[in-house]
Amino acid sequence: MQSPNPISLSSLTSILTALEVCSDESVYAPGYIQPHGMLLMLQEPQLTILQISENVEQFFGISAKALLGQPLQRLFSRAQVQRLTGYLAEDNLELYNPFELKTRRVAETDWQRESQTFTGVMYRIVDGLIMELEPVRSLKSISSIQFYHRLQAAIANFRNATSLMNLAQNLAREVKAMIGFDRVMIYRFQADDSGVVIAEEKHKHLESYLGLHYLATDIPAPARKLFCRKWVRFIPDINYTPIPLISTNHPLTDTPLDLSDSMLRGVSHYHIEYLQNMGVVGSITISLINDKRLWGLIACHHYSPKLVDYETRKACEFLGQFASIELVHQQERELDVYRTQVKAIQDELQQTLLQESNFIEQVLIRNTSQLLDLVHAEGAAILLDGHLTLVGQTPSATQVQELVTWLVQRKGERVFASDFLSHLYPEAKAFKDQASGILAVSILFNHAKQKSYHIIWFRPEQIQTVNWAGNPHDTLTINEIGEMQLSPRKSFAMWKETVRETSLPWEVAEVEAATEMRNTLMLAVLEFSQIALEQAAEQAAIANRAKSQFLAKMSHELRTPLNAILGFTQLMNRSEKIPSEFQEDLGIISRSGKHLLTLINDVLEMSKIEAGQLKLTENSFDLHQLIHSIRDMVALKALEKGIDLITQQHPSVPRYVYGDESKLLQILLNLLSNAIKFTTRGSVTLRFQALTGKVSKVNSLDSISSDDSKPIITLHVEVEDTGCGIAQSDIETVFEAFTQTESGRHVQGTGLGLSISRQFARLMGGDITARSILNQKSTFICEVLLSLVSSVDIIAPETTRTVIGLEPGQPTYRILVAEDLRENRLLLVSLLELVGFEVCAAENGKEAIALWSEWHPHLILMDIQMPVMDGYETTRQIRVKEGAGKDVVIIALTAYAFEEDYTTSIQAGCNDHITKPFTEGILFDRIAHYLGVRYRYREEALPALHQQILLHKSLTAKDLQVMSPEWIIQANQAALDLNDAKLYNLIAQIPNQEQVLANALKSLVDNFQLEAIAILTQT
């Protein structure tokens, strides 16, 4: 019948476990024994009696108290005690159990003597030796040969069993025949420690218990532990009178005596009451153990008292031990049959998956029947890197996605199985008809973009009727104060429970099959990932080549017109006929062109970094001269804003070093320019120090190509400003490409400078870091590795003076210009002729070869991209010519600006490579280097624009108060929008009497210092 009790069975189990009153001590150390034998606790080596059971008097006629502290020889002869002492000297005491002892009963009232024989066993415990004695009650005993034949027949029956159930039934039959009990049951534990009777041998008139289930609390946890330790538990009569130990506690430890290994150990009142309620009087329980885990029990019940001798109990123990092995073997044989079927499916799936690893999903979908048969499921979900496929009977896609999220949150278990999913995941009640049970395998890759792969098998609800041995709810009673407590069940009449929201359980072999499937999926995923990586690498290589080609083309197309713009600006600046009012305009054109060139170079540098093509170009240079040059380059900008520029150079900084001078220059210029850009008042301080014995954490010394013989130092540079500062959350952001802070968005720039500078520093074996206090100051720290060299390694720096002609007394130098674009051709011819060179020009490579053959120039300026024949082929054909072809100097003058372009030029036969747009100083220096030309230079004067800036070196917000608030707001907005046209219009509105203010503001706009205007006009 169905119980009306509202407590669910799963909840009841938890309550019963919590209320379990059967403590370890009451099971292991009850303080008393059963009366069918006596127990002595002895102290070695004299075998002094420390504790003894009270019933010793009925066997020996001497009170227990009188024997305490006495030697064992008080009870047995010297010869027998010496024999026992000999046993104790051996390593394995169990080999001598059991043994016989004989004595005479001595009565205190008369001198009548009666012989008494005991079967004894000994075993050691902590702080003592236990001896148990049972009187031999019958002279009739089964001979050893009879035991052997009985056990031999039983073992043969076990081995002939065709199934696990058949073996269990044979075991029950053999044990019943051996001990003659009324009922023998084979009881198997479930995963939750409850149990079920799987085999039974009984008298015909008894009610069958076959198939009945028992709660885990019917055999409490302490008892289960003891069954794992002691193979046989014997209770001849549950209605016995307990025999106390004298004394109760161990005299040396004052603790209850541990009787875990005792054959005579007393029985807890809970178990006595439980057996009484079942009507059982005598019982033997034999353990069935699988790898130290309690697999089950052979439970033997007799409905009247029944003594079983030690030899028969020992035979039962042997039978249990052998049966344990056979049960496990039989279980494995049945699993092997299933595993064979599974392996065939597994091999087919594995072979297909590994052959088509890049089509994992399609393979699994094509083989859905095998996938489901693998674990006997009704449906499955395949979730591969976010893509979900459902097959068979499954929950909805949304429900499956939510279930996967829950599974991942459970610490990402590789294999998860449950036949009662709603107990753990209440949302599963909504789809119990499709998935009351699941078996899931998961593969999780933990990285920034987490990928996961899952296969989940589903089993629907399987409504089951479980037959319990009595109503489980009867184990709960209410005591006199209204509390629930555990008590032995009084009724064992069959009670049926209907179990819902559960599926058929997942067998161990099915979980193993799922685990193996996970391994197969893992191999396929890794293979697929490898293929995907190879394809991605190939695509990335193609994309990089396309990107490089595009950037090279764009670089060429942008640099070519810039070459004409900047070149003709330089030519016009040479002319004394240019009106003074146009000089400033030419300066603006020049600065604008140089700014555009800087932006182009930044983008190209970043593309090189992303493509991994960034390389060091190292040489020896004067570090002190570099520091002075950097200061000179930025001094004017600092002067414009009224900022103090401070340089602090520690004596440890060497003068001559070896490294990438160009990249170090770019790093320091960028850091200084940024510091000045974001500082409106105060100072910018540049500090230098050389450190020895320090290697960068970012890169090892292997990252810089330095001669091993040159000592290495770390150049430590700090650039500190008193500007707007950086928020702590933005400290690392400022180093990201195309990223600017809030204040940085209001000033001109690409947001690439710091990112490029950090990459340069890391390439040079160091790094750039920053620390800042918002609205107070910022400090950027740069460290790079440099090698020490002597002054003789230094190459003279290029001149920056303006060439106006050739010194007299020199040969007439002939220079051939090979350039297809008319503007650039005209620029070069005009510039070279202005200085005094004899010049010819060609539009393509074929014309250049003809002119070279006829005219024999000393030097050729070779463009690379030309029609008819490009510069590379032209150079190669000239070089293969005999005679002058090997002597002429050829300099590639091209808009191709990548490192590989320089290398290709040299490989084609060029002596050098100059990138467009070029400065006339670089061009004249290279010509002088190869031809030995000497120049005349102009006396340099401070440009008019710079003179004007020096006169108006700084502005304050107060200077702008002559204008209206509306004008100031418009100027601020135009500066923030980088709208120079609007600013020029606003400057034109300044009254004539404030021309100094107008000139100063115009100077800031001309020099791209819009951030200074934005700060000055803040309201």
PDB file of C-alpha atoms in Angstrom, residues 753-888:
ATOM      1  CA  GLY A 753      53.091  56.480 -30.252  1.00  0.00           C
ATOM      2  CA  LEU A 754      53.279  54.799 -26.854  1.00  0.00           C
ATOM      3  CA  SER A 755      52.334  51.398 -28.238  1.00  0.00           C
ATOM      4  CA  ILE A 756      55.105  51.585 -30.833  1.00  0.00           C
ATOM      5  CA  SER A 757      57.589  52.918 -28.295  1.00  0.00           C
ATOM      6  CA  ARG A 758      56.894  50.046 -25.882  1.00  0.00           C
ATOM      7  CA  GLN A 759      57.369  47.501 -28.683  1.00  0.00           C
ATOM      8  CA  PHE A 760      60.664  49.190 -29.626  1.00  0.00           C
ATOM      9  CA  ALA A 761      61.814  49.079 -25.992  1.00  0.00           C
ATOM     10  CA  ARG A 762      60.898  45.394 -25.653  1.00  0.00           C
ATOM     11  CA  LEU A 763      62.707  44.610 -28.891  1.00  0.00           C
ATOM     12  CA  MET A 764      65.751  46.281 -27.344  1.00  0.00           C
ATOM     13  CA  GLY A 765      65.558  44.002 -24.311  1.00  0.00           C
ATOM     14  CA  GLY A 766      63.639  46.336 -22.004  1.00  0.00           C
ATOM     15  CA  ASP A 767      60.211  47.826 -21.465  1.00  0.00           C
ATOM     16  CA  ILE A 768      58.273  51.033 -20.768  1.00  0.00           C
ATOM     17  CA  THR A 769      56.126  51.409 -17.670  1.00  0.00           C
ATOM     18  CA  ALA A 770      54.278  54.322 -16.134  1.00  0.00           C
ATOM     19  CA  ARG A 771      53.127  55.667 -12.810  1.00  0.00           C
ATOM     20  CA  SER A 772      50.886  58.676 -12.338  1.00  0.00           C
ATOM     21  CA  ILE A 773      48.825  60.791  -9.948  1.00  0.00           C
ATOM     22  CA  LEU A 774      45.733  62.174 -11.629  1.00  0.00           C
ATOM     23  CA  ASN A 775      45.804  65.966 -12.075  1.00  0.00           C
ATOM     24  CA  GLN A 776      49.323  66.150 -10.609  1.00  0.00           C
ATOM     25  CA  LYS A 777      52.010  64.371 -12.582  1.00  0.00           C
ATOM     26  CA  SER A 778      53.057  61.374 -14.664  1.00  0.00           C
ATOM     27  CA  THR A 779      56.345  59.497 -14.917  1.00  0.00           C
ATOM     28  CA  PHE A 780      57.204  57.170 -17.812  1.00  0.00           C
ATOM     29  CA  ILE A 781      60.121  54.808 -17.184  1.00  0.00           C
ATOM     30  CA  CYS A 782      61.978  53.341 -20.136  1.00  0.00           C
ATOM     31  CA  GLU A 783      64.706  50.719 -19.919  1.00  0.00           C
ATOM     32  CA  VAL A 784      66.676  49.359 -22.877  1.00  0.00           C
ATOM     33  CA  LEU A 785      69.807  47.256 -23.189  1.00  0.00           C
ATOM     34  CA  LEU A 786      72.869  48.794 -24.862  1.00  0.00           C
ATOM     35  CA  SER A 787      76.446  47.633 -25.345  1.00  0.00           C
ATOM     36  CA  LEU A 788      79.518  49.672 -24.470  1.00  0.00           C
ATOM     37  CA  VAL A 789      81.927  50.549 -27.296  1.00  0.00           C
ATOM     38  CA  SER A 790      84.955  52.788 -27.812  1.00  0.00           C
ATOM     39  CA  SER A 791      84.871  56.130 -29.646  1.00  0.00           C
ATOM     40  CA  VAL A 792      86.587  54.681 -32.742  1.00  0.00           C
ATOM     41  CA  ASP A 793      83.384  52.773 -33.576  1.00  0.00           C
ATOM     42  CA  ILE A 794      81.364  55.975 -34.019  1.00  0.00           C
ATOM     43  CA  ILE A 795      80.271  57.031 -37.505  1.00  0.00           C
ATOM     44  CA  ALA A 796      80.178  60.811 -38.024  1.00  0.00           C
ATOM     45  CA  PRO A 797      76.608  62.142 -37.870  1.00  0.00           C
ATOM     46  CA  GLU A 798      74.861  63.487 -40.935  1.00  0.00           C
ATOM     47  CA  THR A 799      74.977  67.244 -41.383  1.00  0.00           C
ATOM     48  CA  THR A 800      71.910  69.379 -40.856  1.00  0.00           C
ATOM     49  CA  ARG A 801      73.345  72.543 -42.473  1.00  0.00           C
ATOM     50  CA  THR A 802      71.893  73.896 -45.713  1.00  0.00           C
ATOM     51  CA  VAL A 803      74.045  73.191 -48.817  1.00  0.00           C
ATOM     52  CA  ILE A 804      74.238  76.162 -51.220  1.00  0.00           C
ATOM     53  CA  GLY A 805      76.932  74.984 -53.648  1.00  0.00           C
ATOM     54  CA  LEU A 806      80.097  73.023 -54.328  1.00  0.00           C
ATOM     55  CA  GLU A 807      83.505  74.075 -53.134  1.00  0.00           C
ATOM     56  CA  PRO A 808      85.712  75.223 -56.037  1.00  0.00           C
ATOM     57  CA  GLY A 809      88.507  73.078 -57.417  1.00  0.00           C
ATOM     58  CA  GLN A 810      86.506  69.843 -57.733  1.00  0.00           C
ATOM     59  CA  PRO A 811      85.686  67.706 -60.781  1.00  0.00           C
ATOM     60  CA  THR A 812      82.340  68.152 -62.522  1.00  0.00           C
ATOM     61  CA  TYR A 813      80.186  65.410 -61.027  1.00  0.00           C
ATOM     62  CA  ARG A 814      77.618  63.846 -63.345  1.00  0.00           C
ATOM     63  CA  ILE A 815      74.419  62.508 -61.730  1.00  0.00           C
ATOM     64  CA  LEU A 816      71.736  60.556 -63.600  1.00  0.00           C
ATOM     65  CA  VAL A 817      68.169  60.774 -62.253  1.00  0.00           C
ATOM     66  CA  ALA A 818      65.945  57.787 -63.209  1.00  0.00           C
ATOM     67  CA  GLU A 819      62.386  58.783 -62.181  1.00  0.00           C
ATOM     68  CA  ASP A 820      59.102  58.251 -64.014  1.00  0.00           C
ATOM     69  CA  LEU A 821      57.042  60.942 -62.237  1.00  0.00           C
ATOM     70  CA  ARG A 822      57.607  64.366 -63.756  1.00  0.00           C
ATOM     71  CA  GLU A 823      57.211  66.252 -60.433  1.00  0.00           C
ATOM     72  CA  ASN A 824      59.841  64.217 -58.627  1.00  0.00           C
ATOM     73  CA  ARG A 825      62.138  64.221 -61.665  1.00  0.00           C
ATOM     74  CA  LEU A 826      61.893  68.010 -61.911  1.00  0.00           C
ATOM     75  CA  LEU A 827      62.505  68.369 -58.149  1.00  0.00           C
ATOM     76  CA  LEU A 828      65.700  66.321 -58.217  1.00  0.00           C
ATOM     77  CA  VAL A 829      67.063  67.965 -61.353  1.00  0.00           C
ATOM     78  CA  SER A 830      66.355  71.476 -59.981  1.00  0.00           C
ATOM     79  CA  LEU A 831      67.869  70.741 -56.559  1.00  0.00           C
ATOM     80  CA  LEU A 832      71.024  69.102 -57.912  1.00  0.00           C
ATOM     81  CA  GLU A 833      71.626  71.691 -60.616  1.00  0.00           C
ATOM     82  CA  LEU A 834      71.079  74.494 -58.066  1.00  0.00           C
ATOM     83  CA  VAL A 835      74.007  73.153 -56.048  1.00  0.00           C
ATOM     84  CA  GLY A 836      76.254  72.738 -59.122  1.00  0.00           C
ATOM     85  CA  PHE A 837      75.973  69.101 -60.258  1.00  0.00           C
ATOM     86  CA  GLU A 838      75.652  68.172 -63.940  1.00  0.00           C
ATOM     87  CA  VAL A 839      72.357  66.300 -64.244  1.00  0.00           C
ATOM     88  CA  CYS A 840      70.544  64.159 -66.831  1.00  0.00           C
ATOM     89  CA  ALA A 841      67.143  62.539 -66.355  1.00  0.00           C
ATOM     90  CA  ALA A 842      65.435  59.375 -67.659  1.00  0.00           C
ATOM     91  CA  GLU A 843      61.743  58.422 -67.456  1.00  0.00           C
ATOM     92  CA  ASN A 844      62.253  54.655 -67.242  1.00  0.00           C
ATOM     93  CA  GLY A 845      64.880  51.977 -66.822  1.00  0.00           C
ATOM     94  CA  LYS A 846      65.467  51.439 -70.527  1.00  0.00           C
ATOM     95  CA  GLU A 847      66.240  55.147 -71.045  1.00  0.00           C
ATOM     96  CA  ALA A 848      68.450  55.098 -67.939  1.00  0.00           C
ATOM     97  CA  ILE A 849      70.606  52.271 -69.352  1.00  0.00           C
ATOM     98  CA  ALA A 850      70.973  54.102 -72.650  1.00  0.00           C
ATOM     99  CA  LEU A 851      71.994  57.364 -70.943  1.00  0.00           C
ATOM    100  CA  TRP A 852      74.409  55.547 -68.637  1.00  0.00           C
ATOM    101  CA  SER A 853      76.086  53.825 -71.598  1.00  0.00           C
ATOM    102  CA  GLU A 854      76.445  57.114 -73.487  1.00  0.00           C
ATOM    103  CA  TRP A 855      77.035  59.637 -70.691  1.00  0.00           C
ATOM    104  CA  HIS A 856      78.836  57.590 -67.984  1.00  0.00           C
ATOM    105  CA  PRO A 857      77.531  59.321 -64.850  1.00  0.00           C
ATOM    106  CA  HIS A 858      79.380  59.109 -61.526  1.00  0.00           C
ATOM    107  CA  LEU A 859      76.175  58.369 -59.606  1.00  0.00           C
ATOM    108  CA  ILE A 860      72.624  57.256 -60.454  1.00  0.00           C
ATOM    109  CA  LEU A 861      69.575  58.119 -58.315  1.00  0.00           C
ATOM    110  CA  MET A 862      67.363  55.123 -59.174  1.00  0.00           C
ATOM    111  CA  ASP A 863      63.617  55.066 -58.663  1.00  0.00           C
ATOM    112  CA  ILE A 864      62.337  51.511 -58.244  1.00  0.00           C
ATOM    113  CA  GLN A 865      58.793  51.614 -59.610  1.00  0.00           C
ATOM    114  CA  MET A 866      59.091  52.691 -63.255  1.00  0.00           C
ATOM    115  CA  PRO A 867      57.376  51.610 -66.458  1.00  0.00           C
ATOM    116  CA  VAL A 868      59.080  49.556 -69.220  1.00  0.00           C
ATOM    117  CA  MET A 869      61.830  48.409 -66.819  1.00  0.00           C
ATOM    118  CA  ASP A 870      61.839  48.854 -63.039  1.00  0.00           C
ATOM    119  CA  GLY A 871      64.778  50.023 -60.970  1.00  0.00           C
ATOM    120  CA  TYR A 872      65.825  46.558 -59.763  1.00  0.00           C
ATOM    121  CA  GLU A 873      66.184  45.135 -63.263  1.00  0.00           C
ATOM    122  CA  THR A 874      67.834  48.339 -64.514  1.00  0.00           C
ATOM    123  CA  THR A 875      70.436  48.105 -61.730  1.00  0.00           C
ATOM    124  CA  ARG A 876      71.104  44.416 -62.426  1.00  0.00           C
ATOM    125  CA  GLN A 877      71.636  45.035 -66.155  1.00  0.00           C
ATOM    126  CA  ILE A 878      74.037  47.913 -65.464  1.00  0.00           C
ATOM    127  CA  ARG A 879      76.022  45.804 -62.994  1.00  0.00           C
ATOM    128  CA  VAL A 880      76.520  42.929 -65.433  1.00  0.00           C
ATOM    129  CA  LYS A 881      78.096  45.291 -67.944  1.00  0.00           C
ATOM    130  CA  GLU A 882      81.847  45.120 -68.028  1.00  0.00           C
ATOM    131  CA  GLY A 883      83.955  48.074 -67.013  1.00  0.00           C
ATOM    132  CA  ALA A 884      82.050  51.130 -65.749  1.00  0.00           C
ATOM    133  CA  GLY A 885      78.995  49.123 -64.872  1.00  0.00           C
ATOM    134  CA  LYS A 886      80.731  47.902 -61.742  1.00  0.00           C
ATOM    135  CA  ASP A 887      82.078  51.290 -60.704  1.00  0.00           C
ATOM    136  CA  VAL A 888      79.079  53.569 -60.936  1.00  0.00           C
TER     137      VAL A 888
END
